[in-house]
Amino acid sequence: MLAASAGGHISQLLKISEAWSGEDVCFVTTTEVLKTKLEKKAMAFFVGESNREHFFKTILVFFRCLSIILKTKPEVVISTGALHGCLLCYMAKCIFRSKVVWIDSITNTERPSLSGRLVYPVSDLFILQWQNLLEKYPKAEYYGTII
């Protein structure tokens, strides 16, 4: 399962598409337009936009994510964020013991995103794009920048 919001999150995720080349994958994203584009590559799902400031939208996204997790039963979730990626990582880890790979955005130079900080404890691989952040997140790994 590949989870990324529209914009920079999906751009960064698609930059490493060789990592899952040949694998059976599905995308979970936040806009219908992006879902339609991603369906040309693999199965894709739309959950909608949400953030911590929009409680009712977040509840709707939560239940859409839960439905997708139960339907797809992913072995691995790879996400660049944001909130729906965090939700999917926790759900997959708690329900199916899925592997979780989080790639934090290159824009987070001082600390990982809020979603990244939440996912860090359950991640199997937590990738930072700034080497200086390894001091604060010792379980994380740094491979350079994706963009």
PDB file of C-alpha atoms in Angstrom:
ATOM      1  CA  MET A   1       0.000   0.000   0.000  1.00  0.00           C
ATOM      2  CA  LEU A   2       1.332   3.400  -1.019  1.00  0.00           C
ATOM      3  CA  ALA A   3      -0.205   6.368   0.798  1.00  0.00           C
ATOM      4  CA  ALA A   4       0.431   9.995  -0.070  1.00  0.00           C
ATOM      5  CA  SER A   5      -1.460  13.253  -0.169  1.00  0.00           C
ATOM      6  CA  ALA A   6      -1.654  15.287  -3.356  1.00  0.00           C
ATOM      7  CA  GLY A   7       1.235  17.614  -4.162  1.00  0.00           C
ATOM      8  CA  GLY A   8       4.725  17.164  -2.774  1.00  0.00           C
ATOM      9  CA  HIS A   9       3.889  14.030  -0.815  1.00  0.00           C
ATOM     10  CA  ILE A  10       2.903  12.026  -3.908  1.00  0.00           C
ATOM     11  CA  SER A  11       5.739  13.551  -5.960  1.00  0.00           C
ATOM     12  CA  GLN A  12       8.299  12.301  -3.465  1.00  0.00           C
ATOM     13  CA  LEU A  13       6.689   8.875  -3.258  1.00  0.00           C
ATOM     14  CA  LEU A  14       6.629   8.448  -7.042  1.00  0.00           C
ATOM     15  CA  LYS A  15      10.331   9.394  -7.252  1.00  0.00           C
ATOM     16  CA  ILE A  16      11.154   6.038  -5.634  1.00  0.00           C
ATOM     17  CA  SER A  17       8.728   3.923  -7.671  1.00  0.00           C
ATOM     18  CA  GLU A  18      11.516   1.478  -8.554  1.00  0.00           C
ATOM     19  CA  ALA A  19      11.313   0.286  -4.940  1.00  0.00           C
ATOM     20  CA  TRP A  20       8.028  -1.496  -5.639  1.00  0.00           C
ATOM     21  CA  SER A  21       8.438  -2.196  -9.336  1.00  0.00           C
ATOM     22  CA  GLY A  22       6.846  -5.540 -10.165  1.00  0.00           C
ATOM     23  CA  GLU A  23       4.935  -5.717  -6.868  1.00  0.00           C
ATOM     24  CA  ASP A  24       1.160  -5.781  -6.488  1.00  0.00           C
ATOM     25  CA  VAL A  25       0.436  -2.330  -5.058  1.00  0.00           C
ATOM     26  CA  CYS A  26      -2.426   0.038  -4.453  1.00  0.00           C
ATOM     27  CA  PHE A  27      -2.427   3.776  -3.885  1.00  0.00           C
ATOM     28  CA  VAL A  28      -4.421   5.687  -1.287  1.00  0.00           C
ATOM     29  CA  THR A  29      -4.633   9.414  -1.850  1.00  0.00           C
ATOM     30  CA  THR A  30      -6.605  12.517  -0.985  1.00  0.00           C
ATOM     31  CA  THR A  31      -8.097  13.825  -4.248  1.00  0.00           C
ATOM     32  CA  GLU A  32     -10.317  12.268  -6.901  1.00  0.00           C
ATOM     33  CA  VAL A  33      -8.198  13.782  -9.688  1.00  0.00           C
ATOM     34  CA  LEU A  34      -5.024  12.188  -8.353  1.00  0.00           C
ATOM     35  CA  LYS A  35      -6.821   8.886  -7.789  1.00  0.00           C
ATOM     36  CA  THR A  36      -7.831   8.861 -11.463  1.00  0.00           C
ATOM     37  CA  LYS A  37      -4.224   9.496 -12.556  1.00  0.00           C
ATOM     38  CA  LEU A  38      -2.836   6.832 -10.232  1.00  0.00           C
ATOM     39  CA  GLU A  39      -5.339   4.235 -11.456  1.00  0.00           C
ATOM     40  CA  LYS A  40      -3.312   4.135 -14.686  1.00  0.00           C
ATOM     41  CA  LYS A  41      -0.469   2.628 -12.609  1.00  0.00           C
ATOM     42  CA  ALA A  42      -2.358   0.447 -10.103  1.00  0.00           C
ATOM     43  CA  MET A  43      -5.534   0.166  -8.070  1.00  0.00           C
ATOM     44  CA  ALA A  44      -6.177   3.477  -6.297  1.00  0.00           C
ATOM     45  CA  PHE A  45      -8.444   4.706  -3.529  1.00  0.00           C
ATOM     46  CA  PHE A  46      -9.646   8.179  -2.556  1.00  0.00           C
ATOM     47  CA  VAL A  47     -10.099   9.132   1.103  1.00  0.00           C
ATOM     48  CA  GLY A  48     -10.432  12.929   0.985  1.00  0.00           C
ATOM     49  CA  GLU A  49      -8.487  15.773   2.529  1.00  0.00           C
ATOM     50  CA  SER A  50      -8.329  16.203   6.296  1.00  0.00           C
ATOM     51  CA  ASN A  51      -6.200  17.613   9.058  1.00  0.00           C
ATOM     52  CA  ARG A  52      -6.314  18.072  12.802  1.00  0.00           C
ATOM     53  CA  GLU A  53      -8.308  21.297  12.419  1.00  0.00           C
ATOM     54  CA  HIS A  54     -11.269  19.593  10.712  1.00  0.00           C
ATOM     55  CA  PHE A  55     -12.566  16.988  13.131  1.00  0.00           C
ATOM     56  CA  PHE A  56     -15.566  15.722  11.130  1.00  0.00           C
ATOM     57  CA  LYS A  57     -13.583  15.415   7.888  1.00  0.00           C
ATOM     58  CA  THR A  58     -10.955  13.493   9.823  1.00  0.00           C
ATOM     59  CA  ILE A  59     -13.567  11.076  11.165  1.00  0.00           C
ATOM     60  CA  LEU A  60     -14.808  10.462   7.613  1.00  0.00           C
ATOM     61  CA  VAL A  61     -11.243   9.873   6.387  1.00  0.00           C
ATOM     62  CA  PHE A  62     -10.632   7.523   9.333  1.00  0.00           C
ATOM     63  CA  PHE A  63     -13.532   5.275   8.338  1.00  0.00           C
ATOM     64  CA  ARG A  64     -12.571   5.359   4.652  1.00  0.00           C
ATOM     65  CA  CYS A  65      -9.028   4.326   5.610  1.00  0.00           C
ATOM     66  CA  LEU A  66     -10.342   1.530   7.821  1.00  0.00           C
ATOM     67  CA  SER A  67     -12.513   0.224   4.993  1.00  0.00           C
ATOM     68  CA  ILE A  68      -9.546   0.219   2.597  1.00  0.00           C
ATOM     69  CA  ILE A  69      -7.256  -1.527   5.105  1.00  0.00           C
ATOM     70  CA  LEU A  70      -9.824  -4.251   5.751  1.00  0.00           C
ATOM     71  CA  LYS A  71     -10.384  -4.711   2.008  1.00  0.00           C
ATOM     72  CA  THR A  72      -6.721  -4.803   0.925  1.00  0.00           C
ATOM     73  CA  LYS A  73      -4.964  -6.355   3.969  1.00  0.00           C
ATOM     74  CA  PRO A  74      -1.574  -4.835   3.074  1.00  0.00           C
ATOM     75  CA  GLU A  75       1.671  -6.568   3.964  1.00  0.00           C
ATOM     76  CA  VAL A  76       3.537  -3.256   3.785  1.00  0.00           C
ATOM     77  CA  VAL A  77       2.443   0.374   3.967  1.00  0.00           C
ATOM     78  CA  ILE A  78       4.776   2.997   2.536  1.00  0.00           C
ATOM     79  CA  SER A  79       3.789   6.586   3.170  1.00  0.00           C
ATOM     80  CA  THR A  80       5.105  10.102   2.774  1.00  0.00           C
ATOM     81  CA  GLY A  81       2.074  11.512   4.622  1.00  0.00           C
ATOM     82  CA  ALA A  82       0.103  13.206   5.667  1.00  0.00           C
ATOM     83  CA  LEU A  83      -2.725  12.443   8.114  1.00  0.00           C
ATOM     84  CA  HIS A  84      -4.333   9.639   6.118  1.00  0.00           C
ATOM     85  CA  GLY A  85      -0.906   8.019   5.763  1.00  0.00           C
ATOM     86  CA  CYS A  86      -0.500   8.126   9.517  1.00  0.00           C
ATOM     87  CA  LEU A  87      -3.922   6.541  10.014  1.00  0.00           C
ATOM     88  CA  LEU A  88      -3.230   3.812   7.456  1.00  0.00           C
ATOM     89  CA  CYS A  89       0.143   2.996   9.045  1.00  0.00           C
ATOM     90  CA  TYR A  90      -1.396   2.551  12.491  1.00  0.00           C
ATOM     91  CA  MET A  91      -4.379   0.587  11.240  1.00  0.00           C
ATOM     92  CA  ALA A  92      -2.272  -1.787   9.138  1.00  0.00           C
ATOM     93  CA  LYS A  93       0.243  -2.305  11.955  1.00  0.00           C
ATOM     94  CA  CYS A  94      -2.400  -2.894  14.638  1.00  0.00           C
ATOM     95  CA  ILE A  95      -4.805  -5.043  12.609  1.00  0.00           C
ATOM     96  CA  PHE A  96      -2.498  -7.032  10.309  1.00  0.00           C
ATOM     97  CA  ARG A  97       0.966  -6.482  11.789  1.00  0.00           C
ATOM     98  CA  SER A  98       1.950  -4.962   8.447  1.00  0.00           C
ATOM     99  CA  LYS A  99       5.411  -3.520   7.918  1.00  0.00           C
ATOM    100  CA  VAL A 100       5.419   0.287   8.020  1.00  0.00           C
ATOM    101  CA  VAL A 101       7.790   2.475   6.023  1.00  0.00           C
ATOM    102  CA  TRP A 102       7.550   6.227   6.597  1.00  0.00           C
ATOM    103  CA  ILE A 103       9.458   8.693   4.425  1.00  0.00           C
ATOM    104  CA  ASP A 104       9.306  12.125   5.978  1.00  0.00           C
ATOM    105  CA  SER A 105       9.093  15.155   3.723  1.00  0.00           C
ATOM    106  CA  ILE A 106      12.205  17.031   2.677  1.00  0.00           C
ATOM    107  CA  THR A 107      10.565  20.245   3.883  1.00  0.00           C
ATOM    108  CA  ASN A 108      10.925  19.146   7.512  1.00  0.00           C
ATOM    109  CA  THR A 109      14.423  20.385   8.298  1.00  0.00           C
ATOM    110  CA  GLU A 110      14.234  20.769  12.096  1.00  0.00           C
ATOM    111  CA  ARG A 111      11.996  17.832  13.056  1.00  0.00           C
ATOM    112  CA  PRO A 112       9.771  15.299  11.305  1.00  0.00           C
ATOM    113  CA  SER A 113       6.182  16.193  10.462  1.00  0.00           C
ATOM    114  CA  LEU A 114       3.499  15.698  13.107  1.00  0.00           C
ATOM    115  CA  SER A 115       2.297  12.585  11.278  1.00  0.00           C
ATOM    116  CA  GLY A 116       5.885  11.347  11.073  1.00  0.00           C
ATOM    117  CA  ARG A 117       6.431  11.850  14.784  1.00  0.00           C
ATOM    118  CA  LEU A 118       3.241   9.893  15.468  1.00  0.00           C
ATOM    119  CA  VAL A 119       4.229   7.026  13.149  1.00  0.00           C
ATOM    120  CA  TYR A 120       7.858   6.846  14.335  1.00  0.00           C
ATOM    121  CA  PRO A 121       7.153   4.435  17.243  1.00  0.00           C
ATOM    122  CA  VAL A 122       5.406   1.860  15.013  1.00  0.00           C
ATOM    123  CA  SER A 123       7.561   2.214  11.915  1.00  0.00           C
ATOM    124  CA  ASP A 124       9.780  -0.601  10.734  1.00  0.00           C
ATOM    125  CA  LEU A 125      11.752   1.816   8.575  1.00  0.00           C
ATOM    126  CA  PHE A 126      11.636   5.570   9.205  1.00  0.00           C
ATOM    127  CA  ILE A 127      13.471   7.596   6.576  1.00  0.00           C
ATOM    128  CA  LEU A 128      14.566  11.182   7.123  1.00  0.00           C
ATOM    129  CA  GLN A 129      15.788  13.447   4.349  1.00  0.00           C
ATOM    130  CA  TRP A 130      17.958  15.579   6.641  1.00  0.00           C
ATOM    131  CA  GLN A 131      20.960  13.914   8.274  1.00  0.00           C
ATOM    132  CA  ASN A 132      20.943  16.302  11.260  1.00  0.00           C
ATOM    133  CA  LEU A 133      17.600  14.821  12.403  1.00  0.00           C
ATOM    134  CA  LEU A 134      19.204  11.440  13.097  1.00  0.00           C
ATOM    135  CA  GLU A 135      20.426  12.805  16.438  1.00  0.00           C
ATOM    136  CA  LYS A 136      16.831  13.209  17.624  1.00  0.00           C
ATOM    137  CA  TYR A 137      15.441  10.080  15.939  1.00  0.00           C
ATOM    138  CA  PRO A 138      18.041   7.305  16.401  1.00  0.00           C
ATOM    139  CA  LYS A 139      15.851   4.573  14.914  1.00  0.00           C
ATOM    140  CA  ALA A 140      15.547   6.573  11.678  1.00  0.00           C
ATOM    141  CA  GLU A 141      17.694   6.156   8.591  1.00  0.00           C
ATOM    142  CA  TYR A 142      19.097   8.680   6.135  1.00  0.00           C
ATOM    143  CA  TYR A 143      19.787   7.900   2.483  1.00  0.00           C
ATOM    144  CA  GLY A 144      19.956  11.414   1.087  1.00  0.00           C
ATOM    145  CA  THR A 145      17.182  13.448  -0.460  1.00  0.00           C
ATOM    146  CA  ILE A 146      14.426  12.114  -2.671  1.00  0.00           C
ATOM    147  CA  ILE A 147      13.780  15.346  -4.544  1.00  0.00           C
TER     148      ILE A 147
END
